[in-house]
CSV table of C-alpha atoms in Angstrom, one decimal:
chain,number,residue,atom,x,y,z
A,270,MET,CA,94.4,88.3,111.5
A,271,ASP,CA,92.7,85.0,112.3
A,272,GLU,CA,90.4,84.5,115.3
A,273,LYS,CA,93.0,82.4,117.2
A,274,THR,CA,95.7,85.0,116.9
A,275,VAL,CA,93.2,87.7,118.0
A,276,ALA,CA,92.1,85.6,120.9
A,277,GLU,CA,95.7,85.1,122.0
A,278,ARG,CA,96.5,88.7,121.7
A,279,ASP,CA,93.4,89.8,123.5
A,280,THR,CA,94.2,87.4,126.4
A,281,LYS,CA,97.7,88.8,126.7
A,282,TYR,CA,96.7,92.4,126.4
A,283,PRO,CA,93.1,92.9,127.6
A,284,ALA,CA,91.2,95.7,125.9
A,285,GLY,CA,92.0,99.0,127.4
A,286,SER,CA,94.9,97.6,129.4
A,287,THR,CA,97.5,100.1,130.6
A,288,LYS,CA,99.2,97.9,133.2
A,289,GLU,CA,102.1,97.0,130.9
A,290,LYS,CA,104.6,99.8,131.3
A,291,VAL,CA,105.6,101.7,128.2
A,292,GLY,CA,109.4,101.5,128.2
A,293,VAL,CA,112.0,104.2,127.4
A,294,LEU,CA,112.9,102.5,124.1
A,295,GLU,CA,109.3,102.6,123.0
A,296,LYS,CA,108.9,106.2,124.0
A,297,ILE,CA,112.0,107.1,122.0
A,298,SER,CA,110.7,105.1,119.1
A,299,TYR,CA,107.4,107.0,119.2
A,300,ALA,CA,109.3,110.3,119.3
A,301,ASN,CA,111.4,109.0,116.4
A,302,LEU,CA,108.4,108.5,114.2
A,303,ASP,CA,107.8,112.3,114.1
A,304,PHE,CA,111.6,113.1,114.1
A,305,SER,CA,112.0,110.9,111.0
A,306,GLY,CA,108.9,112.2,109.4
A,307,GLN,CA,110.1,115.8,109.7
A,308,LEU,CA,113.2,115.0,107.8
A,309,VAL,CA,111.0,115.1,104.7
A,310,ALA,CA,107.9,117.0,105.8
A,311,THR,CA,109.8,120.0,107.1
A,312,VAL,CA,111.6,120.4,103.8
A,313,VAL,CA,108.1,120.5,102.2
A,314,ASN,CA,106.5,122.7,104.8
A,315,SER,CA,109.3,125.3,105.0
A,316,TYR,CA,110.8,125.3,101.6
A,317,LEU,CA,108.5,124.0,99.0
A,318,MET,CA,106.8,127.3,98.2
A,319,TYR,CA,110.2,128.9,97.9
A,320,PHE,CA,111.5,126.0,95.8
A,321,PHE,CA,108.5,126.3,93.4
A,322,THR,CA,108.8,130.1,93.0
A,323,ASP,CA,112.5,130.8,93.2
A,324,VAL,CA,114.2,127.5,92.1
A,325,ALA,CA,111.7,125.8,89.8
A,326,VAL,CA,110.6,129.3,88.7
A,327,ILE,CA,106.8,128.8,88.9
A,328,SER,CA,104.8,132.0,89.4
A,329,ALA,CA,103.6,132.8,93.0
A,330,ALA,CA,100.0,132.8,91.8
A,331,ALA,CA,100.4,129.3,90.2
A,332,THR,CA,102.2,128.0,93.2
A,333,GLY,CA,99.4,129.1,95.5
A,334,ILE,CA,96.9,127.4,93.3
A,335,ILE,CA,99.0,124.2,93.2
A,336,LEU,CA,99.2,124.2,97.0
A,337,LEU,CA,95.4,124.7,97.4
A,338,VAL,CA,94.3,122.1,94.8
A,339,ALA,CA,96.6,119.5,96.3
A,340,ARG,CA,94.9,120.1,99.7
A,341,ILE,CA,91.5,119.7,98.1
A,342,VAL,CA,92.6,116.3,97.0
A,343,ASP,CA,93.6,115.7,100.7
A,344,ALA,CA,90.0,116.5,101.7
A,345,VAL,CA,89.0,113.3,99.9
A,346,GLY,CA,92.0,111.3,101.0
A,347,ALA,CA,91.8,112.0,104.7
A,348,PRO,CA,88.5,110.2,105.4
A,349,VAL,CA,89.6,107.4,103.1
A,350,TRP,CA,92.9,106.8,105.0
A,351,GLY,CA,91.1,107.2,108.3
A,352,THR,CA,88.5,104.6,107.4
A,353,LEU,CA,91.2,102.2,106.1
A,354,ILE,CA,93.0,102.4,109.4
A,355,ASP,CA,89.7,101.8,111.3
A,356,MET,CA,89.1,98.7,109.1
A,357,THR,CA,92.6,97.4,109.5
A,358,HIS,CA,93.1,94.2,111.6
A,359,SER,CA,96.6,92.9,110.8
A,360,LYS,CA,99.1,91.0,112.8
A,361,TYR,CA,100.8,94.4,113.4
A,362,GLY,CA,97.6,96.1,114.7
A,363,LYS,CA,95.5,98.9,113.3
A,364,ALA,CA,97.8,102.0,112.9
A,365,ARG,CA,101.3,100.5,113.2
A,366,PRO,CA,101.4,98.6,109.8
A,367,TYR,CA,101.1,101.8,107.8
A,368,PHE,CA,104.6,102.8,108.9
A,369,LEU,CA,105.9,99.6,107.2
A,370,TRP,CA,103.6,99.7,104.1
A,371,LEU,CA,104.1,103.4,103.2
A,372,ALA,CA,107.7,104.2,104.3
A,373,VAL,CA,109.2,103.6,100.8
A,374,PRO,CA,106.5,105.3,98.7
A,375,TYR,CA,106.5,108.4,101.0
A,376,ALA,CA,110.3,108.8,100.9
A,377,ALA,CA,110.2,108.4,97.1
A,378,SER,CA,107.5,111.0,96.7
A,379,GLY,CA,109.5,113.5,98.7
A,380,VAL,CA,112.5,113.0,96.4
A,381,LEU,CA,110.4,113.5,93.2
A,382,LEU,CA,108.8,116.6,94.7
A,383,PHE,CA,112.1,118.5,94.7
A,384,TRP,CA,113.4,117.1,91.4
A,385,ALA,CA,112.4,120.0,89.1
A,386,PRO,CA,112.9,118.2,85.7
A,387,SER,CA,113.8,120.3,82.7
A,388,LEU,CA,110.4,120.9,81.2
A,389,SER,CA,108.5,123.8,79.8
A,390,ALA,CA,107.0,126.2,82.3
A,391,SER,CA,103.5,124.8,81.9
A,392,ALA,CA,104.7,121.2,81.9
A,393,LYS,CA,106.8,121.8,85.0
A,394,ALA,CA,103.8,123.3,86.8
A,395,ILE,CA,101.7,120.3,85.9
A,396,TYR,CA,104.5,117.9,87.1
A,397,CYS,CA,104.8,119.7,90.4
A,398,ALA,CA,101.0,119.7,90.9
A,399,VAL,CA,100.7,116.0,90.2
A,400,VAL,CA,103.6,114.9,92.3
A,401,TYR,CA,102.6,117.2,95.2
A,402,MET,CA,99.1,115.7,95.2
A,403,ILE,CA,100.6,112.2,95.3
A,404,TYR,CA,103.0,113.3,98.1
A,405,GLY,CA,100.0,114.8,100.0
A,406,VAL,CA,98.0,111.6,99.9
A,407,LEU,CA,101.0,109.5,101.1
A,408,TYR,CA,101.8,112.1,103.8
A,409,LEU,CA,98.3,111.7,105.2
A,410,GLY,CA,98.6,107.9,105.1
A,411,ILE,CA,101.9,107.7,107.0
A,412,ASN,CA,101.5,110.7,109.3
A,413,ALA,CA,97.9,110.1,110.5
A,414,PRO,CA,98.8,106.7,112.2
A,415,ILE,CA,101.3,108.6,114.4
A,416,THR,CA,98.4,110.3,116.1
A,417,THR,CA,96.0,107.3,115.7
A,418,ILE,CA,98.4,105.0,117.5
A,419,LEU,CA,98.6,107.2,120.6
A,420,PRO,CA,95.2,106.2,122.1
A,421,LEU,CA,96.0,102.6,121.2
A,422,ILE,CA,99.2,102.7,123.3
A,423,THR,CA,97.5,103.8,126.5
A,424,SER,CA,94.0,104.8,127.5
A,425,HIS,CA,94.9,107.3,130.3
A,426,PRO,CA,94.7,111.0,129.2
A,427,SER,CA,97.6,112.0,131.5
A,428,GLN,CA,99.8,109.2,130.0
A,429,ARG,CA,98.9,110.4,126.5
A,430,VAL,CA,100.0,113.9,127.4
A,431,GLY,CA,103.4,112.6,128.5
A,432,LEU,CA,103.8,110.4,125.4
A,433,ASN,CA,102.7,113.2,123.1
A,434,SER,CA,105.4,115.4,124.7
A,435,TRP,CA,108.0,112.8,123.7
A,436,ARG,CA,106.6,112.9,120.2
A,437,MET,CA,106.7,116.7,120.0
A,438,VAL,CA,110.3,116.8,121.2
A,439,GLY,CA,111.2,114.4,118.5
A,440,SER,CA,109.2,116.5,116.0
A,441,ASN,CA,110.9,119.7,117.1
A,442,LEU,CA,114.4,118.1,116.9
A,443,GLY,CA,113.6,117.0,113.3
A,444,VAL,CA,112.4,120.5,112.4
A,445,PHE,CA,115.6,121.9,114.0
A,446,VAL,CA,117.9,119.6,112.0
A,447,ILE,CA,116.2,120.4,108.7
A,448,ASN,CA,115.8,124.1,109.2
A,449,SER,CA,119.5,124.4,110.3
A,450,LEU,CA,120.9,122.4,107.5
A,451,THR,CA,118.7,122.8,104.4
A,452,LEU,CA,119.9,126.1,102.9
A,453,PRO,CA,123.6,125.6,103.9
A,454,LEU,CA,123.7,122.1,102.5
A,455,VAL,CA,121.7,123.0,99.4
A,456,ALA,CA,124.3,125.6,98.7
A,457,PHE,CA,127.2,123.2,99.5
A,458,PHE,CA,125.9,120.3,97.3
A,459,GLY,CA,124.7,122.6,94.5
A,460,GLY,CA,127.7,124.9,94.2
A,461,GLY,CA,125.5,127.6,92.9
A,462,ASN,CA,123.0,125.3,91.3
A,463,ASP,CA,120.1,125.1,93.7
A,464,ILE,CA,118.2,122.4,91.7
A,465,LYS,CA,121.2,120.1,92.0
A,466,GLY,CA,121.6,121.1,95.7
A,467,PHE,CA,118.0,120.3,96.5
A,468,ARG,CA,118.1,117.0,94.7
A,469,ILE,CA,121.1,115.7,96.6
A,470,PHE,CA,119.8,117.1,99.9
A,471,ILE,CA,116.4,115.5,99.6
A,472,ILE,CA,117.8,112.1,98.6
A,473,ILE,CA,120.0,111.9,101.7
A,474,PHE,CA,117.2,112.9,104.1
A,475,ALA,CA,114.6,110.8,102.5
A,476,ILE,CA,116.8,107.8,103.1
A,477,LEU,CA,117.3,108.8,106.7
A,478,ASN,CA,113.5,109.2,106.9
A,479,LEU,CA,113.0,105.7,105.6
A,480,CYS,CA,115.4,104.1,108.0
A,481,GLY,CA,114.1,105.9,111.0
A,482,THR,CA,110.4,105.1,110.2
A,483,LEU,CA,111.2,101.4,109.8
A,484,PHE,CA,113.2,101.4,113.1
A,485,SER,CA,110.2,102.9,115.0
A,486,PHE,CA,107.8,100.4,113.4
A,487,GLY,CA,109.8,97.6,115.0
A,488,HIS,CA,109.6,99.2,118.5
A,489,VAL,CA,106.1,100.6,119.1
A,490,ARG,CA,103.1,98.5,120.2
A,491,GLU,CA,99.4,98.8,120.4
A,492,ARG,CA,97.9,97.9,123.8
A,493,VAL,CA,94.3,99.3,123.7
A,494,ILE,CA,92.7,96.6,121.6
A,495,VAL,CA,89.4,97.3,119.9
A,496,PRO,CA,87.5,94.0,119.6
A,497,SER,CA,87.9,92.5,116.2
A,498,SER,CA,84.1,92.0,116.0
A,499,GLN,CA,83.8,95.8,115.9
A,500,ARG,CA,84.3,96.4,112.1
A,501,VAL,CA,84.3,100.1,111.6
A,502,THR,CA,83.0,101.0,108.1
A,503,LEU,CA,82.9,104.5,106.7
A,504,ARG,CA,79.2,104.8,107.8
A,505,ARG,CA,80.1,103.8,111.4
A,506,SER,CA,83.1,106.2,111.4
A,507,ILE,CA,80.9,109.1,110.4
A,508,HIS,CA,78.5,108.0,113.2
A,509,ALA,CA,81.4,108.4,115.6
A,510,MET,CA,81.4,112.1,114.6
A,511,ASN,CA,77.7,112.5,115.5
A,512,LYS,CA,77.4,115.2,118.1
A,513,ASN,CA,81.1,114.6,119.0
A,514,TRP,CA,81.5,118.3,119.9
A,515,PRO,CA,84.9,118.0,121.5
A,516,TRP,CA,86.2,116.5,118.3
A,517,PHE,CA,84.7,119.3,116.2
A,518,ILE,CA,86.2,121.9,118.5
A,519,ILE,CA,89.7,120.3,118.4
A,520,VAL,CA,89.5,120.1,114.5
A,521,ALA,CA,88.5,123.8,114.2
A,522,GLY,CA,91.3,125.0,116.6
A,523,ASN,CA,93.9,122.7,115.1
A,524,PHE,CA,93.1,123.8,111.5
A,525,LEU,CA,93.3,127.5,112.4
A,526,PHE,CA,96.6,126.8,114.2
A,527,TRP,CA,98.1,125.1,111.1
A,528,VAL,CA,97.0,127.9,108.8
A,529,ALA,CA,98.9,130.3,111.0
A,530,GLN,CA,101.9,128.0,111.6
A,531,GLN,CA,102.4,126.9,108.0
A,532,GLY,CA,101.7,130.4,106.7
A,533,ARG,CA,104.3,131.8,109.0
A,534,GLN,CA,106.9,129.1,108.1
A,535,GLN,CA,106.3,129.6,104.3
A,536,SER,CA,106.5,133.4,104.3
A,537,MET,CA,109.4,133.7,106.7
A,538,VAL,CA,111.8,132.7,103.9
A,539,TYR,CA,110.6,135.7,101.9
A,540,TYR,CA,110.4,138.0,104.9
A,541,PHE,CA,114.1,137.7,105.9
A,542,THR,CA,115.4,137.3,102.3
A,543,TYR,CA,113.7,140.4,101.0
A,544,TYR,CA,112.5,142.5,103.9
A,545,PHE,CA,115.7,142.2,105.9
A,546,ASN,CA,117.7,141.6,102.7
A,547,ASN,CA,119.7,138.8,104.5
A,548,LYS,CA,119.0,135.2,103.4
A,549,ASP,CA,121.3,133.9,106.1
A,550,LEU,CA,118.8,135.0,108.7
A,551,VAL,CA,116.4,132.3,107.4
A,552,THR,CA,118.7,129.6,108.7
A,553,PHE,CA,119.4,131.4,111.9
A,554,PHE,CA,115.8,132.0,112.8
A,555,ASN,CA,114.8,128.5,111.8
A,556,SER,CA,117.6,127.1,114.0
A,557,ILE,CA,116.6,129.1,117.1
A,558,GLY,CA,113.1,127.8,116.6
A,559,ILE,CA,114.2,124.8,118.6
A,560,ILE,CA,113.2,126.8,121.6
A,561,GLN,CA,109.8,125.3,120.9
A,562,VAL,CA,111.0,122.3,122.9
A,563,ILE,CA,110.8,124.4,126.1
A,564,GLY,CA,107.1,124.9,125.5
A,565,VAL,CA,106.6,121.2,124.7
A,566,ILE,CA,108.4,119.8,127.7
A,567,SER,CA,106.7,122.2,130.0
A,568,ILE,CA,103.2,120.8,129.2
A,569,PRO,CA,103.2,117.8,131.6
A,570,PHE,CA,104.3,120.1,134.4
A,571,LEU,CA,101.7,122.8,133.5
A,572,ASN,CA,99.0,120.1,133.3
A,573,LYS,CA,99.4,119.4,137.0
A,574,PHE,CA,97.7,122.7,137.8
A,575,MET,CA,96.2,123.9,134.5
A,576,SER,CA,93.6,122.3,132.3
A,577,LYS,CA,94.6,121.2,128.8
A,578,SER,CA,92.3,123.7,127.2
A,579,HIS,CA,93.8,126.6,129.2
A,580,ILE,CA,97.3,125.4,128.3
A,581,TRP,CA,96.3,125.3,124.7
A,582,ALA,CA,94.9,128.9,124.8
A,583,MET,CA,97.9,130.2,126.7
A,584,GLY,CA,100.3,128.8,124.0
A,585,LEU,CA,98.3,130.5,121.2
A,586,LEU,CA,98.2,133.8,123.1
A,587,ILE,CA,102.0,133.7,123.7
A,588,ALA,CA,102.5,133.0,119.9
A,589,VAL,CA,100.3,136.1,119.1
A,590,LEU,CA,102.3,138.3,121.4
A,591,GLY,CA,105.6,137.1,120.0
A,592,GLN,CA,104.4,137.9,116.4
A,593,PHE,CA,103.4,141.4,117.5
A,594,VAL,CA,106.9,141.9,118.9
A,595,ILE,CA,108.4,140.9,115.5
A,596,MET,CA,106.1,143.2,113.6
A,597,PHE,CA,106.7,146.2,115.7
A,598,SER,CA,110.5,145.6,115.8
A,599,GLY,CA,110.7,146.6,112.1
A,600,LEU,CA,114.2,146.0,110.8
A,601,SER,CA,115.7,145.4,114.3
A,602,ALA,CA,117.2,141.9,114.2
A,603,VAL,CA,117.4,141.9,118.0
A,604,GLY,CA,113.7,142.7,118.3
A,605,ALA,CA,112.8,140.2,115.7
A,606,THR,CA,114.9,137.5,117.5
A,607,ALA,CA,113.1,138.2,120.8
A,608,GLY,CA,109.7,138.1,119.2
A,609,TRP,CA,110.6,134.9,117.3
A,610,LEU,CA,111.7,133.2,120.5
A,611,ILE,CA,108.6,134.2,122.4
A,612,ALA,CA,106.3,133.1,119.5
A,613,ASN,CA,108.0,129.7,119.2
A,614,VAL,CA,107.7,128.9,122.9
A,615,GLY,CA,104.0,129.6,122.4
A,616,SER,CA,103.6,127.7,119.2
A,617,GLY,CA,105.5,124.8,120.9
A,618,ILE,CA,102.8,124.6,123.5
A,619,ALA,CA,100.0,125.1,121.1
A,620,VAL,CA,101.1,122.6,118.5
A,621,SER,CA,101.2,119.8,121.1
A,622,MET,CA,97.9,120.1,122.7
A,623,PRO,CA,95.5,119.0,120.0
A,624,PHE,CA,97.5,115.8,119.4
A,625,ALA,CA,97.3,114.9,123.0
A,626,MET,CA,93.6,115.8,123.2
A,627,LEU,CA,92.4,113.9,120.1
A,628,GLY,CA,92.5,110.6,122.0
A,629,SER,CA,89.9,112.0,124.4
A,630,ALA,CA,87.7,113.0,121.4
A,631,VAL,CA,88.0,109.4,120.1
A,632,ASP,CA,87.0,108.1,123.6
A,633,TYR,CA,84.0,110.6,123.6
A,634,GLY,CA,82.8,109.2,120.2
A,635,GLU,CA,83.1,105.6,121.5
A,636,TRP,CA,81.4,106.6,124.8
A,637,LYS,CA,78.5,108.5,123.2
A,638,ASN,CA,78.0,106.6,119.9
A,639,GLY,CA,79.5,103.1,120.6
A,640,VAL,CA,82.1,103.4,117.9
A,641,ASN,CA,85.9,103.6,118.3
A,642,ALA,CA,86.8,105.4,115.0
A,643,ALA,CA,90.4,106.3,116.0
A,644,GLY,CA,91.6,106.2,112.4
A,645,ILE,CA,89.2,108.7,110.8
A,646,LEU,CA,88.9,111.0,113.8
A,647,THR,CA,92.6,111.4,114.4
A,648,THR,CA,93.4,111.5,110.7
A,649,ILE,CA,91.1,114.5,110.1
A,650,GLY,CA,92.0,116.0,113.4
A,651,SER,CA,95.8,115.9,112.8
A,652,ALA,CA,97.3,115.1,109.4
A,653,PHE,CA,94.3,116.6,107.5
A,654,CYS,CA,94.4,119.8,109.5
A,655,MET,CA,98.2,120.1,108.9
A,656,SER,CA,97.8,119.4,105.2
A,657,MET,CA,94.8,121.7,104.6
A,658,GLY,CA,96.4,124.4,106.8
A,659,MET,CA,99.5,124.3,104.6
A,660,GLY,CA,97.4,124.4,101.4
A,661,LEU,CA,95.2,127.3,102.5
A,662,ALA,CA,98.2,129.2,103.9
A,663,GLY,CA,100.0,128.7,100.6
A,664,ALA,CA,97.1,129.9,98.6
A,665,MET,CA,96.7,133.0,100.8
A,666,ASN,CA,100.4,133.8,100.8
A,667,GLY,CA,100.7,133.2,97.0
A,668,GLY,CA,97.6,135.3,96.3
A,669,ILE,CA,98.7,138.2,98.6
A,670,MET,CA,102.3,138.3,97.3
A,671,SER,CA,101.2,138.1,93.7
A,672,SER,CA,98.6,140.9,94.1
A,673,PHE,CA,101.3,143.1,95.8
A,674,GLY,CA,103.7,142.5,92.8
A,675,TYR,CA,106.1,140.0,94.1
A,676,ILE,CA,108.8,139.0,91.5
A,677,ALA,CA,111.1,136.1,92.3
A,678,ASN,CA,114.8,136.6,92.5
A,679,HIS,CA,114.5,140.4,92.2
A,680,ALA,CA,114.7,143.3,94.6
A,681,GLN,CA,111.2,143.9,95.8
A,682,THR,CA,109.3,147.1,95.6
A,683,ALA,CA,107.9,148.7,98.8
A,684,HIS,CA,104.5,147.5,97.7
A,685,ALA,CA,105.7,143.9,97.4
A,686,LEU,CA,107.4,144.1,100.8
A,687,THR,CA,104.1,145.2,102.3
A,688,GLY,CA,102.5,142.1,100.9
A,689,ILE,CA,105.2,139.9,102.3
A,690,GLY,CA,104.8,141.6,105.7
A,691,ILE,CA,101.0,141.0,105.6
A,692,SER,CA,101.5,137.3,104.9
A,693,PHE,CA,104.2,136.9,107.6
A,694,ASN,CA,102.7,139.0,110.4
A,695,TRP,CA,99.0,139.8,110.1
A,696,VAL,CA,97.7,136.5,108.6
A,697,THR,CA,99.7,134.7,111.3
A,698,ILE,CA,98.4,136.9,114.1
A,699,LEU,CA,94.8,136.6,112.9
A,700,MET,CA,94.8,132.8,112.6
A,701,TYR,CA,96.5,132.2,115.9
A,702,GLY,CA,94.1,134.6,117.6
A,703,LEU,CA,91.0,132.9,116.1
A,704,ALA,CA,92.3,129.5,117.3
A,705,ILE,CA,92.1,130.7,120.9
A,706,ILE,CA,88.3,130.5,120.7
A,707,PRO,CA,88.0,126.7,120.2
A,708,ALA,CA,90.7,126.2,122.8
A,709,ILE,CA,88.6,127.9,125.4
A,710,LEU,CA,85.4,126.1,124.3
A,711,TYR,CA,87.0,122.7,124.9
A,712,GLN,CA,87.1,123.3,128.7
A,713,ARG,CA,83.5,122.0,129.1
A,714,TYR,CA,84.3,118.6,127.6
A,715,GLU,CA,87.6,118.2,129.4
A,716,LYS,CA,85.8,118.0,132.7
A,717,MET,CA,84.1,114.8,131.4
A,718,GLU,CA,87.3,112.9,130.6
A,719,SER,CA,87.6,111.0,133.9
A,720,GLN,CA,84.1,109.8,133.8
A,721,ILE,CA,84.4,108.7,130.1
A,722,THR,CA,87.7,106.8,130.8
A,723,ASN,CA,86.2,104.9,133.7
A,724,ASP,CA,83.1,104.0,131.8
A,725,LEU,CA,85.1,102.8,128.8
A,726,SER,CA,87.4,100.7,131.0
A,727,ARG,CA,84.4,98.6,131.9
A,728,THR,CA,83.0,98.2,128.4
A,729,ARG,CA,86.3,97.4,126.7
A,730,VAL,CA,87.2,94.5,128.9
């Protein structure tokens, strides 16, 4: 962007300005970013491991390795994407242009991921690994700006909480649509051929993802303008992390949450297919998971009399209690349903909070170190945590199931069922429980947010 254009934009929208009201269309467009994203991401998060093991017929152990290796690649890609966002100064802003630039490549990578070409077992495993790594890099690139753009839309923490709730409602609706339709439509399109069914399904929803992302690109705006003179290099971005303890706390808690969340989502297909011996329950339980929305929409109300850190910890605790109910219910579908509803209300609360709080961690880094590195801080704190959480969860689930003797598309032994139960219940409970610790620790820094916001409002103008 040339200096004249920057000057005109900065005059119209002073740095840090929140006077211009965020309209309903823009709120819906922001929510639609995550709704559209979930039309591909949820297929990957919920069904990729199952697709690899039971449709593409790759061993559980190899699948676990693929999921983990791809996430190691993400470990390199996350700071690169974050730095690129921080260094971006286009006519569309810093984060917003990535919705335009990456929409087509991301949708295409999702289609290729569920293609399962007719290759030898080893070649198919290599194909899946390479495509999944490409998908993971593109996922980071298009998902991270959804979080990065939030502190650029408004500078007020309370407004960010509200906008983030819109986003999370959109996300949950997207998850609901995919989890309700995937297996039934795969069966319908495939007519007994799951490879064909998945191919047709993913093409349709990748196109919907593309159209939705481009629509939202045209209707969201960046208002909190970082001066164009503040070029944020990788070195300066890393400096923004220096003693940024609230950011480290949020990253730790969010990573543990996503290990639990993705591990639960991946293993639940096996849990209901083999433990309950009823694959139809997978669609049913995924569908009623929409109850997460209750947790999401309750957050702005709860935030009127509870701190964000306490809301976060409460959500995690509710998720733990719900998972215990499922575990102790055994083969009772009623008990499992009750536990699943409780757990999803809790996870609906817990999933929302880090995204709303990352903007404050960005502010803390700017306040303490003089660097607004929204790109790298939010990329690592959001998309990277989700991606790495999925990878570690997949590796753990694949390793556990393989060591307990899981064999795809066969009746499982009692020992194999024990492994599936450990993956679905105990790993989930442990990781949710550990995430409560960072949530509680954040309280100290939450008390500083008002002072930081006021100080920055003077320095940004």
